[in-house]
Coordinates of C-alpha atoms in Angstrom, one line a residue:
Chain A
M1344 CA 8.0 -24.1 -8.0
G1345 CA 5.4 -26.7 -7.2
A1346 CA 2.2 -24.8 -7.5
D1347 CA 0.7 -28.1 -8.5
T1348 CA 1.7 -29.4 -5.1
V1349 CA -0.5 -26.8 -3.5
T1350 CA -3.5 -29.0 -3.6
A1351 CA -6.4 -29.2 -1.3
A1352 CA -4.6 -31.9 0.7
S1353 CA -1.4 -30.0 1.2
S1354 CA -3.2 -26.8 1.9
Q1355 CA -4.6 -28.3 5.0
E1356 CA -1.1 -28.7 6.4
R1357 CA 0.1 -25.2 5.7
P1358 CA -0.7 -22.2 7.9
R1359 CA -3.0 -19.6 6.3
S1360 CA -1.0 -16.7 7.6
V1361 CA 2.3 -15.8 8.9
P1362 CA 2.5 -15.8 12.8
F1363 CA 1.3 -12.6 14.3
H1364 CA 4.6 -11.6 15.8
R1365 CA 6.4 -12.0 12.5
Q1366 CA 3.8 -9.7 10.9
V1367 CA 4.5 -7.1 13.5
L1368 CA 8.2 -7.4 13.0
A1369 CA 7.8 -7.2 9.2
F1370 CA 6.0 -3.9 9.5
A1371 CA 8.3 -2.6 12.2
R1372 CA 11.5 -3.4 10.2
R1373 CA 10.1 -2.0 7.0
S1374 CA 9.0 1.3 8.7
L1375 CA 12.3 1.6 10.5
Q1376 CA 14.2 1.0 7.3
E1377 CA 12.1 3.6 5.5
L1378 CA 12.8 6.2 8.3
L1379 CA 16.5 5.5 8.4
H1380 CA 16.7 6.1 4.7
D1381 CA 14.8 9.4 4.9
R1382 CA 17.0 12.3 5.8
S1383 CA 14.0 14.6 6.2
A1384 CA 12.3 12.2 8.7
L1385 CA 15.5 11.9 10.6
F1386 CA 15.9 15.6 10.8
W1387 CA 12.4 16.1 12.1
S1388 CA 12.7 13.2 14.5
L1389 CA 16.1 13.7 16.0
L1390 CA 17.1 17.3 15.5
M1391 CA 14.0 19.4 15.7
P1392 CA 13.2 18.5 19.3
V1393 CA 16.7 19.6 20.2
F1394 CA 16.1 22.8 18.3
F1395 CA 12.8 23.5 20.1
F1396 CA 14.5 22.8 23.5
V1397 CA 17.3 25.2 22.7
L1398 CA 14.8 27.8 21.4
F1399 CA 12.3 27.6 24.2
G1400 CA 14.5 26.3 27.0
L1401 CA 17.7 28.2 26.7
G1402 CA 16.4 31.1 24.6
Q1403 CA 13.7 32.2 27.1
G1404 CA 15.7 32.5 30.2
G1405 CA 15.3 29.0 31.6
G1406 CA 19.1 28.4 31.5
G1407 CA 19.7 29.5 35.1
N1408 CA 17.7 26.9 36.8
G1409 CA 18.8 23.3 36.6
R1410 CA 15.5 21.9 37.6
E1411 CA 13.5 23.9 35.0
L1412 CA 16.0 23.0 32.3
A1413 CA 15.7 19.3 33.1
A1414 CA 11.9 19.6 33.2
L1415 CA 11.9 21.4 29.9
A1416 CA 14.2 18.8 28.4
V1417 CA 11.9 16.0 29.5
S1418 CA 8.9 18.0 28.1
F1419 CA 10.5 18.5 24.7
G1420 CA 11.7 14.9 24.8
F1421 CA 8.1 13.8 25.1
F1422 CA 7.1 16.3 22.5
G1423 CA 9.8 15.1 20.2
S1424 CA 9.1 11.4 20.8
L1425 CA 5.5 12.0 19.9
T1426 CA 6.4 13.8 16.8
V1427 CA 8.7 10.9 15.8
T1428 CA 5.9 8.4 16.4
L1429 CA 3.5 10.4 14.4
V1430 CA 6.0 11.0 11.6
A1431 CA 6.9 7.3 11.5
F1432 CA 3.3 6.2 11.7
A1433 CA 1.6 8.8 9.6
Q1434 CA 4.2 8.9 6.9
T1435 CA 4.3 5.2 6.2
L1436 CA 0.5 4.9 6.6
T1437 CA -0.4 7.8 4.4
G1438 CA 2.2 6.7 1.9
D1439 CA 0.6 3.3 1.6
L1440 CA -2.8 4.9 1.3
Q1441 CA -1.9 7.5 -1.3
V1442 CA -0.4 5.1 -3.8
K1443 CA -3.2 2.6 -3.1
R1444 CA -0.7 0.0 -1.8
Y1445 CA -3.4 -1.2 0.5
R1446 CA -4.9 -3.0 -2.4
K1447 CA -1.9 -5.3 -2.2
L1448 CA -1.7 -5.4 1.6
R1449 CA -5.4 -6.3 1.8
S1450 CA -4.7 -9.2 -0.6
L1451 CA -2.3 -10.6 2.0
P1452 CA -3.4 -12.5 5.1
I1453 CA -2.4 -9.7 7.5
S1454 CA -3.8 -8.8 10.9
P1455 CA -4.7 -5.0 11.0
T1456 CA -3.5 -5.0 14.6
A1457 CA -0.1 -6.3 13.5
D1458 CA 0.1 -3.6 10.9
L1459 CA -0.7 -1.0 13.6
L1460 CA 1.7 -2.4 16.2
G1461 CA 4.5 -2.8 13.7
R1462 CA 4.4 0.7 12.4
F1463 CA 4.0 1.9 16.0
L1464 CA 7.0 -0.1 17.2
A1465 CA 9.3 1.4 14.6
G1466 CA 8.2 4.9 15.7
Y1467 CA 8.6 4.1 19.3
L1468 CA 12.2 2.8 18.9
L1469 CA 13.1 6.0 17.1
S1470 CA 11.2 8.1 19.6
V1471 CA 13.2 6.6 22.5
A1472 CA 16.4 7.7 20.7
S1473 CA 14.9 11.2 20.1
F1474 CA 14.0 11.4 23.8
A1475 CA 17.4 10.4 24.9
I1476 CA 19.1 13.0 22.7
V1477 CA 17.0 15.9 24.1
V1478 CA 17.5 14.7 27.7
G1479 CA 21.2 14.4 27.0
V1480 CA 21.4 17.9 25.6
G1481 CA 19.4 19.1 28.6
A1482 CA 22.1 17.5 30.8
I1483 CA 24.9 19.2 28.9
A1484 CA 23.0 22.5 29.2
G1485 CA 22.9 22.2 33.0
G1486 CA 19.7 20.3 33.6
R1487 CA 19.6 18.6 37.0
Y1488 CA 18.4 15.0 36.9
A1489 CA 17.9 12.6 39.8
L1490 CA 16.3 9.2 39.8
R1491 CA 13.4 9.0 42.2
S1492 CA 13.9 5.2 42.6
P1493 CA 15.7 2.3 40.9
I1494 CA 12.6 1.6 38.7
S1495 CA 12.3 5.2 37.5
P1496 CA 14.0 4.6 34.1
I1497 CA 11.5 1.8 33.5
V1498 CA 8.6 4.1 34.5
V1499 CA 9.8 6.7 32.0
L1500 CA 10.1 4.2 29.2
V1501 CA 6.6 2.9 30.0
A1502 CA 5.3 6.5 30.1
L1503 CA 6.9 7.1 26.7
L1504 CA 5.4 3.9 25.3
L1505 CA 1.9 4.7 26.5
F1506 CA 2.1 8.2 25.3
A1507 CA 3.3 7.1 21.9
L1508 CA 0.3 4.8 21.7
V1509 CA -2.0 7.7 22.5
G1510 CA -0.4 9.7 19.7
T1511 CA -0.6 6.9 17.2
S1512 CA -4.2 6.4 18.1
I1513 CA -4.9 10.1 17.5
A1514 CA -3.3 9.8 14.1
V1515 CA -5.5 6.9 13.2
L1516 CA -8.6 8.7 14.5
V1517 CA -7.7 11.7 12.3
A1518 CA -7.0 9.5 9.3
T1519 CA -10.3 7.7 9.5
S1520 CA -12.2 10.8 10.2
L1521 CA -10.7 12.9 7.4
H1522 CA -10.9 10.1 4.7
D1523 CA -8.0 12.1 3.1
S1524 CA -4.6 10.7 3.9
G1525 CA -2.8 13.8 2.7
Y1526 CA -3.9 15.8 5.7
V1527 CA -3.2 13.1 8.4
L1528 CA 0.3 14.2 9.4
A1529 CA -0.5 17.9 9.3
V1530 CA -3.8 17.7 11.3
S1531 CA -2.3 15.3 13.8
N1532 CA 0.6 17.6 14.4
V1533 CA -1.8 20.6 14.8
V1534 CA -3.8 18.6 17.4
L1535 CA -0.7 17.7 19.3
M1536 CA 1.0 21.1 19.1
G1537 CA -2.3 22.5 20.4
L1538 CA -2.3 20.1 23.3
F1539 CA 1.4 20.9 24.0
F1540 CA 0.8 24.6 24.3
L1541 CA -2.7 24.4 25.9
T1542 CA -1.2 22.3 28.7
G1543 CA 1.7 24.7 29.3
Y1544 CA 4.5 22.9 27.5
N1545 CA 3.1 19.5 28.4
G1546 CA 2.4 20.5 32.0
V1547 CA 5.8 21.9 32.8
V1548 CA 4.6 25.5 33.1
P1549 CA 1.2 25.0 34.8
Q1550 CA 0.5 28.7 35.0
M1551 CA 0.5 28.9 31.1
A1552 CA -2.4 26.5 30.9
P1553 CA -5.6 28.4 30.5
G1554 CA -8.2 28.3 33.3
P1555 CA -9.9 24.9 33.6
L1556 CA -7.1 23.0 31.8
S1557 CA -4.6 23.8 34.6
A1558 CA -6.7 21.7 36.9
V1559 CA -6.5 18.6 34.7
L1560 CA -2.8 18.5 33.9
N1561 CA -2.6 15.2 35.6
V1562 CA -5.4 13.8 33.5
V1563 CA -4.8 15.0 30.0
P1564 CA -2.5 12.4 28.5
N1565 CA 0.4 14.5 27.1
S1566 CA 0.9 16.5 30.3
L1567 CA 0.2 13.5 32.5
A1568 CA 2.9 11.4 30.7
T1569 CA 5.4 14.2 30.9
R1570 CA 4.8 15.0 34.5
I1571 CA 5.1 11.3 35.5
A1572 CA 8.5 11.3 33.8
I1573 CA 9.5 14.5 35.5
Y1574 CA 8.6 13.2 38.9
H1575 CA 10.8 10.2 38.3
V1576 CA 14.0 11.7 36.7
V1577 CA 14.1 15.4 37.5
D1578 CA 15.7 16.6 40.7
V1579 CA 12.8 18.6 42.2
G1580 CA 14.4 18.3 45.7
T1581 CA 12.0 18.4 48.6
D1582 CA 9.8 21.1 47.1
P1583 CA 6.3 19.8 47.4
D1584 CA 5.0 22.6 45.2
A1585 CA 7.4 22.0 42.3
L1586 CA 5.6 22.4 39.0
S1587 CA 2.3 22.8 40.7
P1588 CA -0.6 23.1 41.2
P1589 CA -1.5 20.3 40.7
S1590 CA 1.2 18.2 42.5
L1591 CA 3.4 16.0 40.4
P1592 CA 1.7 12.6 39.7
G1593 CA 4.0 10.2 41.6
E1594 CA 1.5 7.6 42.6
P1595 CA 1.2 4.4 40.5
V1596 CA -2.5 5.1 39.9
Y1597 CA -1.4 7.9 37.4
V1598 CA 0.5 5.3 35.4
L1599 CA -2.6 3.2 35.3
L1600 CA -4.6 6.3 34.2
L1601 CA -2.1 6.8 31.3
A1602 CA -2.4 3.1 30.5
A1603 CA -6.2 3.4 30.4
W1604 CA -5.9 6.3 27.9
A1605 CA -3.5 4.2 25.8
V1606 CA -5.5 1.0 25.9
G1607 CA -8.8 2.7 25.3
L1608 CA -7.6 4.8 22.4
L1609 CA -5.7 1.9 20.9
A1610 CA -8.8 -0.3 21.0
V1611 CA -10.8 2.4 19.2
S1612 CA -8.1 3.2 16.7
G1613 CA -7.3 -0.5 16.0
A1614 CA -11.0 -1.1 15.3
L1615 CA -11.2 1.9 13.1
L1616 CA -8.1 0.9 11.2
G1617 CA -9.5 -2.5 10.6
R1618 CA -12.9 -1.2 9.5
F1619 CA -11.6 1.8 7.4
V1620 CA -8.5 0.3 5.8
Y1621 CA -8.8 -3.5 5.9
D1622 CA -12.5 -4.2 5.9
G1623 CA -13.2 -1.1 3.8
D1624 CA -11.5 0.4 0.8
G1625 CA -9.3 2.9 2.6
G1626 CA -7.1 4.9 0.3
E1627 CA -9.5 4.8 -2.6
Chain B
M478 CA -11.2 -27.2 -11.4
V479 CA -12.7 -23.8 -10.8
T480 CA -10.4 -21.8 -8.6
I481 CA -11.9 -18.3 -8.6
E482 CA -15.6 -17.6 -9.1
A483 CA -17.1 -14.2 -9.3
R484 CA -20.9 -13.7 -9.5
G485 CA -22.7 -10.5 -10.1
V486 CA -19.8 -8.3 -9.0
S487 CA -20.3 -4.6 -9.2
K488 CA -18.1 -1.8 -8.0
S489 CA -18.6 2.0 -8.0
F490 CA -16.4 4.9 -6.9
G491 CA -18.5 8.0 -6.1
E492 CA -21.3 8.1 -8.7
G493 CA -19.3 6.2 -11.4
S494 CA -19.8 2.5 -11.9
V495 CA -16.5 0.8 -12.7
L496 CA -17.7 -2.8 -12.7
I497 CA -21.3 -3.9 -13.6
D498 CA -22.6 -7.3 -12.8
V499 CA -19.5 -9.2 -13.7
D500 CA -19.6 -13.0 -13.8
L501 CA -16.3 -14.9 -14.2
E502 CA -14.8 -18.3 -13.5
I503 CA -11.1 -19.0 -13.5
E504 CA -9.8 -22.5 -13.7
S505 CA -6.5 -23.9 -12.5
G506 CA -3.8 -24.5 -15.0
E507 CA -5.2 -21.8 -17.3
T508 CA -3.6 -18.5 -18.3
T509 CA -6.3 -15.8 -18.7
V510 CA -5.7 -12.4 -20.1
L511 CA -8.1 -9.6 -19.3
L512 CA -8.0 -7.1 -22.2
G513 CA -9.7 -3.8 -22.7
P514 CA -9.1 -0.1 -23.2
N515 CA -7.5 2.1 -20.5
G516 CA -10.0 2.7 -17.7
S517 CA -12.3 -0.2 -18.7
G518 CA -12.3 -1.8 -15.3
K519 CA -9.6 -4.5 -15.6
T520 CA -7.5 -3.3 -12.7
I521 CA -10.5 -3.0 -10.4
L522 CA -11.8 -6.4 -11.4
L523 CA -8.4 -7.9 -10.7
S524 CA -8.2 -6.0 -7.3
C525 CA -11.6 -7.4 -6.4
L526 CA -10.6 -10.9 -7.3
A527 CA -7.5 -10.5 -5.1
G528 CA -9.4 -9.2 -2.1
G529 CA -7.7 -5.8 -2.5
L530 CA -11.0 -4.1 -3.1
H531 CA -14.4 -5.1 -1.8
P532 CA -17.3 -5.4 -4.3
D533 CA -20.4 -3.3 -3.7
E534 CA -22.5 -6.2 -4.9
G535 CA -22.0 -9.8 -5.8
A536 CA -19.7 -12.4 -4.4
I537 CA -16.3 -13.8 -5.1
R538 CA -15.1 -17.2 -4.0
I539 CA -11.6 -18.7 -3.9
D540 CA -11.8 -22.4 -3.8
G541 CA -15.4 -22.0 -2.6
E542 CA -14.4 -19.7 0.3
P543 CA -14.5 -15.9 0.7
P544 CA -11.2 -14.2 -0.4
A545 CA -10.6 -13.0 3.1
D546 CA -10.3 -16.6 4.3
R547 CA -8.0 -17.8 1.4
R548 CA -5.5 -15.0 0.9
D549 CA -2.8 -17.5 1.3
R550 CA -3.8 -19.1 -2.0
L551 CA -3.0 -16.1 -4.2
S552 CA -0.3 -13.6 -5.1
F553 CA -1.2 -10.2 -6.5
L554 CA 0.8 -7.9 -8.6
Q555 CA -0.5 -4.4 -8.3
Q556 CA 0.7 -2.0 -10.9
D557 CA 3.1 0.6 -9.7
A558 CA 2.4 0.2 -6.0
L559 CA 4.5 -2.6 -4.6
A560 CA 7.8 -0.9 -4.8
I561 CA 8.4 1.2 -1.7
P562 CA 10.5 4.2 -2.8
N563 CA 12.6 4.6 0.4
L564 CA 13.5 0.9 0.5
S565 CA 16.1 -1.0 -1.5
A566 CA 15.0 -3.8 -3.8
R567 CA 16.3 -6.3 -1.2
E568 CA 14.5 -4.7 1.7
C569 CA 11.2 -4.4 -0.2
A570 CA 11.2 -8.0 -1.4
Q571 CA 12.0 -9.2 2.1
F572 CA 9.1 -7.1 3.5
Y573 CA 6.5 -8.8 1.3
A574 CA 8.1 -12.2 1.7
D575 CA 7.8 -11.9 5.5
L576 CA 4.0 -11.3 5.1
H577 CA 3.1 -14.2 2.8
P578 CA 2.8 -17.7 4.4
R579 CA 3.9 -19.4 1.1
A580 CA 6.7 -17.1 0.3
N581 CA 10.3 -18.3 0.4
G582 CA 13.7 -17.2 -0.7
A583 CA 12.7 -17.7 -4.4
W584 CA 12.6 -13.9 -4.9
T585 CA 16.4 -13.9 -5.0
D586 CA 16.5 -16.5 -7.8
L587 CA 13.8 -14.5 -9.7
L588 CA 15.8 -11.3 -9.4
D589 CA 18.7 -13.2 -10.8
R590 CA 16.5 -14.5 -13.6
F591 CA 15.2 -11.0 -14.4
E592 CA 18.9 -9.8 -14.2
L593 CA 18.2 -7.2 -11.5
E594 CA 21.7 -6.8 -10.1
E595 CA 21.5 -3.6 -8.1
R596 CA 19.5 -4.7 -5.1
D597 CA 20.8 -2.3 -2.5
R598 CA 19.9 0.9 -4.5
R599 CA 16.9 2.7 -3.2
L600 CA 13.9 2.1 -5.4
R601 CA 13.2 5.8 -5.8
D602 CA 16.4 5.9 -7.7
C603 CA 15.6 2.9 -10.0
S604 CA 14.0 3.0 -13.4
G605 CA 10.4 1.9 -13.9
G606 CA 11.6 -1.3 -15.5
M607 CA 13.8 -2.2 -12.6
R608 CA 10.9 -1.6 -10.2
R609 CA 8.7 -3.7 -12.3
K610 CA 11.2 -6.6 -12.2
L611 CA 11.3 -6.4 -8.5
E612 CA 7.5 -6.4 -8.3
L613 CA 7.4 -9.5 -10.5
A614 CA 9.9 -11.3 -8.4
V615 CA 8.0 -10.4 -5.2
T616 CA 4.7 -11.6 -6.8
L617 CA 5.9 -14.8 -8.5
A618 CA 8.0 -15.9 -5.4
P619 CA 5.2 -17.4 -3.3
E620 CA 4.2 -20.9 -4.2
V621 CA 0.5 -20.4 -4.7
P622 CA -2.2 -21.8 -7.0
I623 CA -3.4 -18.3 -8.2
Y624 CA -1.4 -15.4 -9.6
L625 CA -3.2 -12.2 -10.3
L626 CA -1.0 -9.7 -12.3
D627 CA -2.0 -6.2 -13.3
E628 CA -0.2 -5.1 -16.5
P629 CA 3.0 -7.1 -15.6
T630 CA 4.9 -6.3 -18.8
T631 CA 4.6 -2.5 -18.8
E632 CA 8.1 -0.9 -18.9
L633 CA 9.9 -4.2 -19.2
D634 CA 12.5 -4.7 -21.9
M635 CA 11.9 -7.5 -24.4
T636 CA 14.3 -9.8 -22.6
A637 CA 12.5 -9.4 -19.4
V638 CA 9.1 -9.8 -21.2
D639 CA 10.2 -13.2 -22.5
T640 CA 11.6 -14.2 -19.1
F641 CA 8.2 -13.2 -17.6
R642 CA 6.3 -15.2 -20.1
S643 CA 8.4 -18.3 -19.5
A644 CA 7.9 -17.9 -15.8
I645 CA 4.1 -17.8 -16.0
R646 CA 4.1 -20.6 -18.5
E647 CA 6.0 -22.7 -16.0
R648 CA 3.5 -21.9 -13.3
A649 CA 0.5 -22.7 -15.5
E650 CA 2.1 -26.0 -16.4
E651 CA 2.5 -26.8 -12.7
G652 CA -1.3 -26.2 -12.3
A653 CA -1.5 -22.6 -11.2
A654 CA -4.2 -20.2 -12.5
V655 CA -2.6 -17.1 -14.0
V656 CA -4.8 -14.0 -14.6
L657 CA -3.2 -10.9 -16.0
A658 CA -4.7 -7.6 -17.1
S659 CA -3.3 -5.8 -20.1
H660 CA -4.3 -3.4 -22.8
L661 CA -1.4 -4.7 -24.9
P662 CA -2.4 -7.1 -27.7
G663 CA 1.1 -8.7 -27.4
D664 CA 0.2 -10.1 -23.9
A665 CA -2.7 -11.9 -25.5
R666 CA -0.3 -14.3 -27.3
A667 CA 0.6 -15.9 -23.9
A668 CA -3.1 -16.7 -23.1
D669 CA -5.2 -19.8 -23.1
R670 CA -8.2 -17.6 -22.7
L671 CA -9.0 -14.0 -23.4
V672 CA -11.6 -11.9 -21.5
F673 CA -12.5 -8.5 -22.8
V674 CA -13.6 -5.9 -20.3
V675 CA -15.2 -2.8 -21.7
D676 CA -17.0 -0.1 -19.7
G677 CA -17.1 -2.4 -16.6
R678 CA -18.7 -5.3 -18.4
I679 CA -17.3 -8.5 -19.9
V680 CA -18.1 -8.3 -23.6
A681 CA -16.2 -11.3 -25.0
D682 CA -14.8 -14.4 -23.5
G683 CA -13.1 -17.3 -25.2
T684 CA -9.9 -18.8 -26.5
P685 CA -7.7 -16.6 -28.8
A686 CA -8.7 -18.8 -31.7
E687 CA -12.4 -18.4 -31.0
L688 CA -12.2 -14.7 -30.6
L689 CA -10.0 -14.3 -33.7
A690 CA -12.6 -16.3 -35.6
A691 CA -15.3 -13.9 -34.5
V692 CA -13.5 -10.9 -36.0
P693 CA -15.2 -9.9 -39.3
D694 CA -13.2 -9.5 -42.5
V695 CA -10.5 -6.9 -42.0
V696 CA -10.4 -4.2 -44.7
R697 CA -7.0 -2.5 -45.2
F698 CA -6.7 1.0 -46.6
S699 CA -3.3 2.0 -47.8
G700 CA -2.2 5.2 -49.4
A701 CA -3.0 8.8 -48.7
G702 CA -6.3 9.9 -47.3
G703 CA -7.7 6.8 -45.6
P704 CA -11.4 5.9 -45.7
G705 CA -13.9 8.7 -46.1
Q706 CA -17.3 8.7 -44.5
A707 CA -18.8 6.8 -47.5
A708 CA -16.4 4.0 -46.9
R709 CA -16.7 4.0 -43.2
D710 CA -20.5 3.4 -43.6
H711 CA -19.5 -0.1 -44.6
L712 CA -17.3 -0.7 -41.6
V713 CA -18.5 -2.1 -38.2
G714 CA -19.2 0.8 -35.9
G715 CA -18.3 3.2 -38.8
R716 CA -14.8 3.2 -37.4
A717 CA -11.3 2.7 -38.7
F718 CA -8.0 2.1 -36.8
E719 CA -4.5 3.0 -37.6
R720 CA -2.1 0.1 -38.0
G721 CA 1.4 1.3 -38.7
E722 CA 1.3 3.0 -42.2
V723 CA -2.1 1.6 -43.1
V724 CA -5.7 2.1 -41.7
V725 CA -7.9 -0.9 -41.1
G726 CA -11.6 -1.4 -40.4
F727 CA -14.0 -4.4 -40.0
L728 CA -16.3 -5.1 -42.9
A729 CA -20.0 -4.7 -41.8
S730 CA -22.0 -7.9 -42.1
D731 CA -24.3 -6.4 -44.7
S732 CA -21.5 -5.0 -46.9
Q733 CA -19.1 -6.4 -49.4
I734 CA -15.5 -5.4 -50.2
E735 CA -16.8 -4.1 -53.5
D736 CA -19.0 -1.7 -51.7
V737 CA -16.0 -0.3 -49.9
E738 CA -14.0 -0.1 -53.1
A739 CA -16.9 1.8 -54.8
A740 CA -17.1 4.2 -51.9
M741 CA -13.3 4.8 -52.1
E742 CA -13.6 5.6 -55.8
I743 CA -16.1 8.3 -55.0
G744 CA -13.8 9.8 -52.4
G745 CA -10.5 9.0 -54.2
G746 CA -7.3 8.2 -52.4
S747 CA -6.5 4.9 -50.7
A748 CA -6.3 1.4 -52.1
V749 CA -8.5 -1.2 -50.5
E750 CA -7.9 -4.9 -49.8
L751 CA -8.9 -7.6 -47.4
D752 CA -6.4 -8.7 -44.8
D753 CA -5.9 -11.4 -42.2
P754 CA -6.8 -10.3 -38.6
T755 CA -3.8 -9.6 -36.3
Y756 CA -4.0 -9.6 -32.5
A757 CA -4.2 -5.8 -32.7
D758 CA -7.3 -6.2 -34.9
L759 CA -8.7 -8.7 -32.4
F760 CA -8.2 -6.1 -29.7
N761 CA -9.6 -3.2 -31.6
Y762 CA -12.7 -5.2 -32.7
H763 CA -13.7 -6.6 -29.3
A764 CA -12.6 -3.6 -27.3
H765 CA -14.0 -0.8 -29.5
V766 CA -16.7 -1.9 -32.0
A767 CA -18.1 -5.3 -31.3

């Protein structure tokens, strides 16, 4: 084995940690493998968003309007993708905290940011699949899609990515605030379900948003992300009042606003994860 | 050469102190066994040495540096937590190997050595012993100068225990420091050095021979009844321990075996004789009455 060869001289030649990107990939692969082996997680990730779309989209009279169906499919696609991200992130994180696996992980030369990004990446990959399934079901149900421009698919993927980062950050904030990992998934879901309904199905039904919230649908991250995607992939025709007020956020500045949410919250949550879990005794 | 140095380490959870002012030095090439009753603080001490927990007070150095800077120098087996239930043994081992800069493909050879054949079965469906074999392979795979192992032989079959002891002996011979926590006297036989942790403090530290020599005369009681209170008054701590079909105690320094015999005649029942100390006696003495 050669532990005797790990002397002071040779230790100078060896890196003290695995490269950052390999740490990220290790956490991502592990999280993805865990999720793919977990039927319950797959059910919640891939089938429940479709169920909600059928229940709220087709079951409440939206079926006659191709534009509304497509918008609702995008909305539930975002809702589902966020749920996936949270399930993926919160489930593996809380699992590690609950069995005190972080005693082992803290003994390894790991970057907290790599831990965070790896778990997030796994959730994001699955969330893209979840989003695609709901949007596909929406198309089969009669939803009318139309790309606003050649870069619209990329904009949607970016919006999904940024929104998933927001959701992950919320999960970290909840985890570090509660100091009880058992409630992370439940409380995070309550927060996001609340946002979903308070913003009128992620901003798809503005008139459902109560009073002052209806004026900030292009600011609150969940409705902002969803409405950016709708602008880019739903056939709203030439109707300037579609899904308004406010008007759909088509300008690039709205993507920057969503990015600001994601970067800001990620910075805070990354710092908290480091402080709570790695520099502290998180899970104890 | 001192590899790990702990000075004044204390750790509490809530209002309970788990470690109190612990000083410990671990040298390379040495196999040290931390012994003590359940809940005595061994696991927490080992976790602090590994950097898995942060001491409230005191300092730990690995090769003179804070643990956070030299995590590449150690490999830590944490009891019952390494195995990830939804992964297969192969996936789980690969995950940890991907995160350690000194890991290599040795975990596959170690799984061969521990005879863990079913590597694609999810760990939630594996027995405790199978999971422990995986955890040992994961922990012993990195080529590091320090191995910290929390109750490594729990749930292992005897063949695997012997394989494990051979593996750590090889690493110690190659110059690595091996520290393992246990409450099983059997693990003490593999040690160069024994450290007893009781109620969060180190109460005894020495070679097995030194600590065996410190054990008082062992009084063995055989037959029905066991020692009554009059006989126990001549035992260290007034306490006796079951050892198979007999009961043993440690003769108090101001008593003679004749005193015990006389006390037993008053109470009737068991026969009394002196016996050589076993590792179980070593454990009971230092862990419970010293």
